[in-house]
Every structure is written in C-alpha cells, then in structure tokens.
Coordinates of C-alpha atoms in Angstrom, one line a residue:
M102 CA 38.5 5.6 19.0
G103 CA 39.2 9.3 18.8
V104 CA 36.8 12.2 18.9
I105 CA 36.1 13.3 15.3
G106 CA 33.1 15.5 15.5
A107 CA 31.2 17.9 17.8
F108 CA 27.9 17.4 19.6
L109 CA 26.0 20.6 20.1
I110 CA 22.6 21.6 21.5
L111 CA 21.1 24.8 20.4
V112 CA 17.7 26.3 21.2
A113 CA 16.5 28.6 18.4
C114 CA 15.0 31.8 19.7
S115 CA 15.5 34.0 16.6
S116 CA 13.7 34.0 13.2
H117 CA 16.6 32.6 11.3
K118 CA 17.7 28.9 11.3
P119 CA 21.4 28.1 10.6
N120 CA 22.1 27.4 6.9
D121 CA 18.5 27.9 6.0
R122 CA 17.7 26.6 2.4
S123 CA 14.2 28.0 2.1
D124 CA 12.3 31.3 2.4
E125 CA 9.5 29.4 4.2
H126 CA 9.7 28.5 7.9
V127 CA 7.9 26.4 10.4
A128 CA 6.6 28.1 13.5
E129 CA 9.7 29.0 15.4
E130 CA 8.2 28.3 18.8
N131 CA 8.1 24.6 17.8
Y132 CA 11.7 24.5 16.6
E133 CA 14.6 23.2 18.7
E134 CA 17.8 21.9 17.2
A135 CA 20.3 19.4 18.5
F136 CA 22.7 18.5 15.9
I137 CA 25.8 16.4 15.2
E138 CA 28.0 17.7 12.4
N139 CA 30.1 16.0 9.8
L140 CA 28.3 12.7 9.4
D141 CA 29.3 10.7 6.3
V142 CA 26.1 10.0 4.4
P143 CA 24.2 8.6 7.3
W144 CA 21.3 6.2 6.6
E145 CA 19.7 4.9 9.8
I146 CA 19.3 6.4 13.3
T147 CA 18.4 4.6 16.5
R148 CA 19.1 5.0 20.2
S149 CA 19.5 3.0 23.4
E150 CA 20.0 4.5 26.9
G151 CA 20.8 7.9 25.7
T152 CA 23.3 6.8 23.0
F153 CA 22.6 7.3 19.3
Y154 CA 23.8 4.7 16.8
I155 CA 23.8 6.0 13.2
T156 CA 24.9 3.9 10.2
E157 CA 27.0 5.6 7.6
R158 CA 26.8 4.2 4.1
S159 CA 30.5 3.7 3.7
G160 CA 30.4 1.0 6.4
I161 CA 30.7 2.7 9.8
V162 CA 28.4 3.1 12.8
A163 CA 28.6 6.5 14.4
N164 CA 28.2 6.3 18.1
V165 CA 27.0 9.5 19.7
T166 CA 26.6 10.4 23.4
N167 CA 28.3 13.7 24.3
R168 CA 30.8 13.2 21.5
L169 CA 30.9 11.4 18.2
E170 CA 33.0 8.3 17.7
R171 CA 33.0 6.0 14.7
Q172 CA 32.9 2.2 15.2
S173 CA 34.0 -0.4 12.7
L174 CA 32.3 -3.6 11.6
Q175 CA 33.7 -7.2 11.3
L176 CA 31.4 -8.9 8.8
A177 CA 31.8 -12.1 6.8
K178 CA 31.2 -10.3 3.6
E179 CA 32.6 -6.8 2.7
I180 CA 30.2 -3.9 2.5
H181 CA 29.9 -2.6 -1.1
S182 CA 29.1 1.1 -1.0
E183 CA 28.1 2.3 -4.5
G184 CA 25.2 4.4 -5.6
E185 CA 22.4 3.8 -3.1
G186 CA 24.0 0.7 -1.7
G187 CA 26.3 0.2 1.3
L188 CA 25.6 -0.1 5.1
L189 CA 21.9 0.7 5.3
G190 CA 19.4 -0.5 8.0
L191 CA 20.1 -1.0 11.7
A192 CA 17.7 -2.3 14.3
L193 CA 18.7 -2.8 17.9
S194 CA 17.3 -5.8 19.7
K195 CA 14.8 -5.1 22.5
D196 CA 17.3 -6.3 25.1
F197 CA 20.2 -4.4 23.5
P198 CA 21.5 -2.8 26.8
E199 CA 22.1 -6.4 28.1
S200 CA 22.8 -8.4 24.9
Q201 CA 24.4 -5.7 22.7
T202 CA 22.9 -7.4 19.7
A203 CA 21.4 -5.8 16.6
F204 CA 20.4 -6.5 13.0
L205 CA 22.0 -4.9 9.9
Y206 CA 21.1 -4.7 6.2
H207 CA 24.0 -4.1 3.8
T208 CA 25.0 -4.4 0.2
Y209 CA 27.8 -6.7 -1.0
L210 CA 29.4 -8.1 -4.2
E211 CA 29.5 -11.8 -5.1
D212 CA 30.8 -13.0 -8.4
N213 CA 30.7 -9.3 -9.5
K214 CA 26.9 -9.2 -8.8
T215 CA 25.4 -6.7 -6.4
L216 CA 23.3 -8.3 -3.6
N217 CA 22.0 -7.4 -0.1
R218 CA 21.8 -9.4 3.1
V219 CA 20.5 -9.3 6.7
V220 CA 22.9 -10.2 9.5
K221 CA 22.9 -10.3 13.3
V222 CA 25.7 -8.5 15.0
E223 CA 27.0 -8.0 18.5
L224 CA 28.8 -4.9 19.8
R225 CA 32.1 -6.1 21.4
E226 CA 34.6 -3.6 22.7
G227 CA 33.6 -0.9 20.2
V228 CA 33.4 -3.2 17.2
W229 CA 30.2 -4.6 15.6
T230 CA 30.9 -8.3 14.9
E231 CA 28.7 -10.5 12.8
T232 CA 27.4 -13.6 14.7
D233 CA 24.8 -14.9 12.2
E234 CA 23.7 -14.4 8.6
L235 CA 19.9 -14.4 8.6
L236 CA 19.3 -13.9 4.9
S237 CA 21.4 -13.3 1.8
N238 CA 21.1 -13.1 -2.0
I239 CA 18.6 -10.3 -1.9
P240 CA 18.8 -8.8 -5.4
G241 CA 20.6 -5.5 -5.5
S242 CA 22.0 -2.9 -7.9
Q243 CA 23.5 0.6 -7.9
F244 CA 19.9 1.8 -7.2
H245 CA 16.7 0.5 -5.6
N246 CA 18.1 -1.6 -2.7
G247 CA 15.4 -0.8 -0.1
G248 CA 17.3 -1.3 3.1
R249 CA 15.1 -0.6 6.1
V250 CA 15.1 -3.1 9.0
K251 CA 12.6 -2.8 11.9
L252 CA 11.5 -4.9 14.8
G253 CA 7.7 -5.1 14.7
P254 CA 5.4 -5.1 17.7
D255 CA 4.9 -8.8 17.1
G256 CA 8.6 -9.4 17.8
M257 CA 9.3 -10.2 14.2
L258 CA 11.9 -8.6 11.9
Y259 CA 10.6 -6.6 8.9
I260 CA 12.9 -5.7 5.9
T261 CA 12.2 -3.5 2.9
T262 CA 13.8 -4.5 -0.5
G263 CA 13.9 -2.6 -3.8
D264 CA 13.2 -3.9 -7.2
A265 CA 17.0 -3.8 -8.0
G266 CA 16.2 -1.9 -11.2
E267 CA 14.2 -4.8 -12.6
P268 CA 10.6 -3.8 -12.1
E269 CA 9.1 -7.2 -13.1
L270 CA 10.8 -8.8 -10.0
A271 CA 8.4 -6.8 -7.7
Q272 CA 5.5 -8.9 -9.1
N273 CA 7.4 -12.2 -8.8
K274 CA 6.6 -13.7 -5.4
E275 CA 9.5 -16.1 -5.8
S276 CA 11.9 -13.2 -5.8
L277 CA 13.0 -11.3 -2.7
A278 CA 13.2 -8.0 -4.7
G279 CA 10.5 -5.3 -4.5
K280 CA 9.1 -6.7 -1.3
I281 CA 8.5 -6.2 2.4
L282 CA 9.9 -9.3 4.1
R283 CA 9.1 -10.8 7.5
M284 CA 11.2 -13.2 9.6
D285 CA 11.8 -14.3 13.2
L286 CA 15.0 -13.2 15.0
E287 CA 16.8 -16.4 14.0
G288 CA 16.1 -15.8 10.3
N289 CA 13.3 -18.4 10.0
V290 CA 10.0 -17.9 8.0
P291 CA 7.2 -17.4 10.5
E292 CA 4.4 -19.9 10.2
D293 CA 1.8 -17.2 9.9
N294 CA 3.4 -15.4 7.0
P295 CA 0.9 -15.0 4.1
F296 CA 2.7 -17.3 1.6
K297 CA 3.8 -20.7 2.8
D298 CA 7.6 -21.1 3.4
S299 CA 8.2 -17.6 2.1
Y300 CA 9.7 -14.4 3.7
V301 CA 7.4 -12.3 1.5
Y302 CA 4.9 -10.3 3.5
S303 CA 3.8 -7.9 0.8
Y304 CA 4.9 -7.4 -2.8
G305 CA 4.6 -5.0 -5.8
H306 CA 7.0 -2.4 -4.3
R307 CA 9.4 -0.3 -6.3
N308 CA 11.8 1.0 -3.6
P309 CA 10.3 1.0 -0.1
Q310 CA 12.5 2.7 2.5
G311 CA 10.3 3.4 5.5
L312 CA 8.4 1.3 8.0
A313 CA 6.2 2.3 11.0
W314 CA 3.4 0.8 13.1
N315 CA 0.5 2.7 14.7
D316 CA -0.7 2.0 18.3
E317 CA -3.0 -0.8 17.0
G318 CA -0.1 -2.6 15.4
Q319 CA -1.0 -1.6 11.8
L320 CA 2.0 -1.4 9.5
F321 CA 2.7 1.5 7.1
S322 CA 5.4 2.0 4.5
S323 CA 6.9 4.8 2.4
E324 CA 7.9 4.1 -1.2
H325 CA 9.7 5.9 -4.0
G326 CA 7.7 6.2 -7.2
Q327 CA 9.0 6.5 -10.7
S328 CA 9.4 10.2 -11.6
A329 CA 7.0 11.4 -8.9
H330 CA 4.0 9.3 -7.6
D331 CA 5.7 8.6 -4.3
E332 CA 3.6 6.6 -1.9
I333 CA 2.5 6.1 1.7
N334 CA 1.0 2.7 2.0
Q335 CA -1.0 0.8 4.6
I336 CA 0.6 -2.7 4.5
D337 CA -1.6 -5.7 5.0
P338 CA -0.1 -9.3 4.7
G339 CA -0.2 -10.8 1.3
N340 CA -1.3 -7.6 -0.5
N341 CA 0.0 -6.6 -3.9
Y342 CA 0.9 -2.9 -4.1
G343 CA 1.0 -2.7 -7.8
W344 CA 4.4 -1.8 -9.1
P345 CA 5.1 -1.7 -12.0
V346 CA 1.5 -2.3 -13.2
I347 CA -0.2 0.7 -11.5
E348 CA 0.8 3.9 -9.7
G349 CA -0.9 6.9 -8.2
D350 CA -4.7 6.8 -8.7
E351 CA -4.5 3.9 -11.2
V352 CA -6.5 0.7 -10.3
A353 CA -6.2 -2.9 -11.2
D354 CA -7.9 -6.1 -9.8
G355 CA -6.1 -7.5 -6.9
M356 CA -3.8 -4.5 -6.4
T357 CA -3.8 -2.0 -3.5
Q358 CA -3.8 1.7 -3.9
P359 CA -1.7 4.0 -1.7
L360 CA -3.1 6.0 1.2
Y361 CA -1.3 9.0 -0.2
H362 CA 0.7 9.6 -3.3
S363 CA 2.6 12.7 -4.4
G364 CA 1.0 13.1 -7.8
N365 CA 3.3 14.9 -10.1
D366 CA 5.5 16.2 -7.2
T367 CA 8.4 14.3 -5.8
W368 CA 8.9 13.6 -2.1
A369 CA 11.3 10.6 -2.3
P370 CA 10.1 9.5 1.2
S371 CA 12.5 7.4 3.3
G372 CA 12.5 6.7 7.0
M373 CA 9.3 7.2 9.0
V374 CA 7.8 7.1 12.5
F375 CA 4.3 7.1 13.9
W376 CA 3.1 9.5 16.7
N377 CA -0.2 11.0 17.7
D378 CA -2.3 9.6 14.8
Q379 CA 0.2 10.8 12.2
L380 CA 3.0 9.4 10.2
Y381 CA 6.1 11.6 10.1
V382 CA 8.2 10.9 7.0
A383 CA 11.8 12.0 6.0
C384 CA 11.8 13.3 2.4
L385 CA 14.9 13.4 0.3
R386 CA 13.9 15.1 -3.0
G387 CA 11.2 16.9 -1.0
E388 CA 13.9 18.2 1.4
A389 CA 11.5 18.2 4.3
I390 CA 9.9 16.3 7.2
R391 CA 6.3 15.7 6.3
S392 CA 3.4 14.5 8.5
F393 CA 0.5 12.5 7.1
Q394 CA -2.8 12.2 8.9
L395 CA -4.2 8.8 9.5
K396 CA -7.5 10.1 10.8
G397 CA -8.8 12.1 7.8
Q398 CA -6.6 13.2 4.9
G399 CA -3.9 15.8 4.7
T400 CA -0.1 16.2 4.6
T401 CA 1.9 19.0 6.2
V402 CA 5.5 20.2 6.0
V403 CA 6.8 20.0 9.6
E404 CA 10.3 21.1 9.0
E405 CA 12.3 22.2 5.9
G406 CA 15.4 24.2 5.1
I407 CA 18.0 21.5 6.0
G408 CA 18.1 19.7 2.6
R409 CA 17.7 16.0 2.0
V410 CA 16.3 14.1 5.0
R411 CA 17.0 10.3 5.1
S412 CA 15.6 9.0 8.4
L413 CA 13.8 9.8 11.7
F414 CA 13.8 8.7 15.3
L415 CA 11.1 9.7 17.8
A416 CA 11.7 10.2 21.5
E417 CA 10.1 12.3 24.2
G418 CA 8.0 14.2 21.7
N419 CA 11.0 15.1 19.6
L420 CA 11.9 14.0 16.0
Y421 CA 15.6 13.4 15.4
A422 CA 16.4 13.6 11.7
I423 CA 19.5 12.9 9.7
T424 CA 20.4 14.6 6.4
N425 CA 21.9 13.2 3.3
N426 CA 23.2 16.3 1.6
K427 CA 26.5 14.6 0.8
D428 CA 25.1 11.6 -1.0
G429 CA 25.9 13.1 -4.4
R430 CA 22.4 14.5 -5.0
G431 CA 22.3 17.3 -2.4
D432 CA 23.7 20.7 -1.9
P433 CA 25.9 20.3 1.2
V434 CA 27.0 23.1 3.5
K435 CA 30.1 23.0 5.6
E436 CA 28.5 21.2 8.6
D437 CA 26.8 18.4 6.6
D438 CA 25.7 15.8 7.1
R439 CA 23.9 16.6 10.4
M440 CA 21.4 15.4 12.8
I441 CA 18.8 17.9 14.0
K442 CA 16.0 17.8 16.6
V443 CA 12.5 19.1 16.0
N444 CA 9.9 19.3 18.8
V445 CA 6.5 18.1 17.6
E446 CA 4.5 18.0 20.9

C-alpha cells in the first residue's frame, strides 16, 4: 500500500484555527490539533497500540500511524455505498493486538433491496478478511441505517440500527430496524437479553448512531430526531424510546423520555464517548463537539469551526474527532475530511 496522505501534529498557540468556520471559539489554551487530511467520508475511528483504524464509507479502512495507508476488505457480500449507507461501524476485539479480529457493520444489496449486516473480520497482511457473518437482513435504505458497533463492558456486542425510513418498524419488536441490538461475540442471542430469543435490547429508535457507557456500566445513546428533537438517551434493557409515537417532551405510557433533546434546534448527534461524568458527542448538523452533563443538567459546545463531526475516540484526555464535510451535506475545504485532536483535561 502506498502513502496517500499526510500525518501532521500542530499545537495551536495563536487565536486563529485553520479553516475556521465560525466567529466563536473555544478557549485556545485547551485546543490542540492533530489531524490527518484527505479522508474519504470517514465514519468510525478506533485505535490499537498507537495505530488508528478509520472506516471510510466507500469500503476502505484507513490505517494511520505516522502515515496514512488505505486497506481493502474481502467480504462475502459487496459493500453498497449510497446515501447514508456503506462501510459504517468498526469495533476492535479486546485482544486485537494478538488476534487481529474486529467487527464491522456495512450496507449491502440483495435482490435489489438495501440491507445491513454485522460480520467478524481478521486483518491479514493488510487486508480485512471476513471470517464469520454474525447477523444479516437488518433493514436498510438510502437513509436511517444506524451503524454503530461497540463492545460493551459486559463483553457483549451492541449494534445500533435505524428505522430504514419506515417509522412503524421501530415499534415492532419482531423487526431489527429502529433498535439497539445485543449479541455475544459469536452472533448468539445472550440468555439475559430482555426479550426471549431476540437480539433486541431496546426499541422505539429512529436513527441511533452513538453508544457509550459510564464508569458504572450504564449505557447511553445518541439519536437523530425528525426535523430537530435530537436525543441523548439513557438505555435500559427492554425499554421503548417512543419513536414514532412521541418525541421531545411528549409522554406516553410505557415509553421513555430522553435525558436531553435539542428542541427546535438540530444537533444530528452521532458518535459519542464518556469521560469525567460527561458524554461527549459528535454533531453533524450542529457542526460541533458537545458535552452533556450526567450529574446535573447542561450541554456545552466543546469545539466548533471544523464542520460536520461524525465520530469521536477518547485517549489520554484527548478527543480525536473525524469530520464528514464531504458526505454531500457539508461545505468541504481543501484538506477535508480530517481528524483533529482536542484536549479536554
């Protein structure tokens, strides 16, 4: 694989940030930028032993150490990259340095129908090769595919799925659409899932794209609302989060309200991480990284001026964020898409 991009580390000491898109700034003493340029609509970011692995929606994994290389995939079903679909979530196994195994979520076509699936892959000589299909036939569409895959503190695999443009599926517990799913690492339904013989962990979701756990093992999720009313939810097993019956401050029997919602504003929250009693969330339409307090109430813009933010990774008190300014909805500059680093200690 050839070198196709640059890896740079910059420490911002002036009052101007490169390619600033806003007249408002975060405190400069907290700002530090490490960025990779010319990513191709990246979706997920993770890291192992100093190497970043970033999925690009077209079907490539960008491998970054002191240079950027693109690695291909060998999958049993071809990645279908259209609209919000394509190569989406990536979770490295806990023993990745030894096993080189990981879990992927991607969109595919079957009988001219858009679907999503979860597969196990192994990195072999620079190529990510499918070894097992864990789950397929997850409803998909041009929009609302969900796509986040995360390993929980309980050792289980959690997956977010969108409603695939059919809101009623989110309330149907027999459908995999509009859900947060939970499985073991072999693709089996755990015995302690809330619904017998079902992957469904929670339901009533429109398009959840972020998952994070606090130090006590409590799960939280971010979710795109319909024309605003984006949500940050505390996820409890078996709960119904209301879509499409309720949103925002609306209530209904047996349905759970969000911890936060954006009201008439739009955040389009995506990837998220937990640190220091706060959730840090990548916002696409909101074009910012936001923090949400879990002890008390309140949300703060941590970083802005870089455009649409898709996902976050936390390490050593730094947030690594990837932009999605080239996804057809942004305003890209020459260096997009990029990864930046923000110090939050």
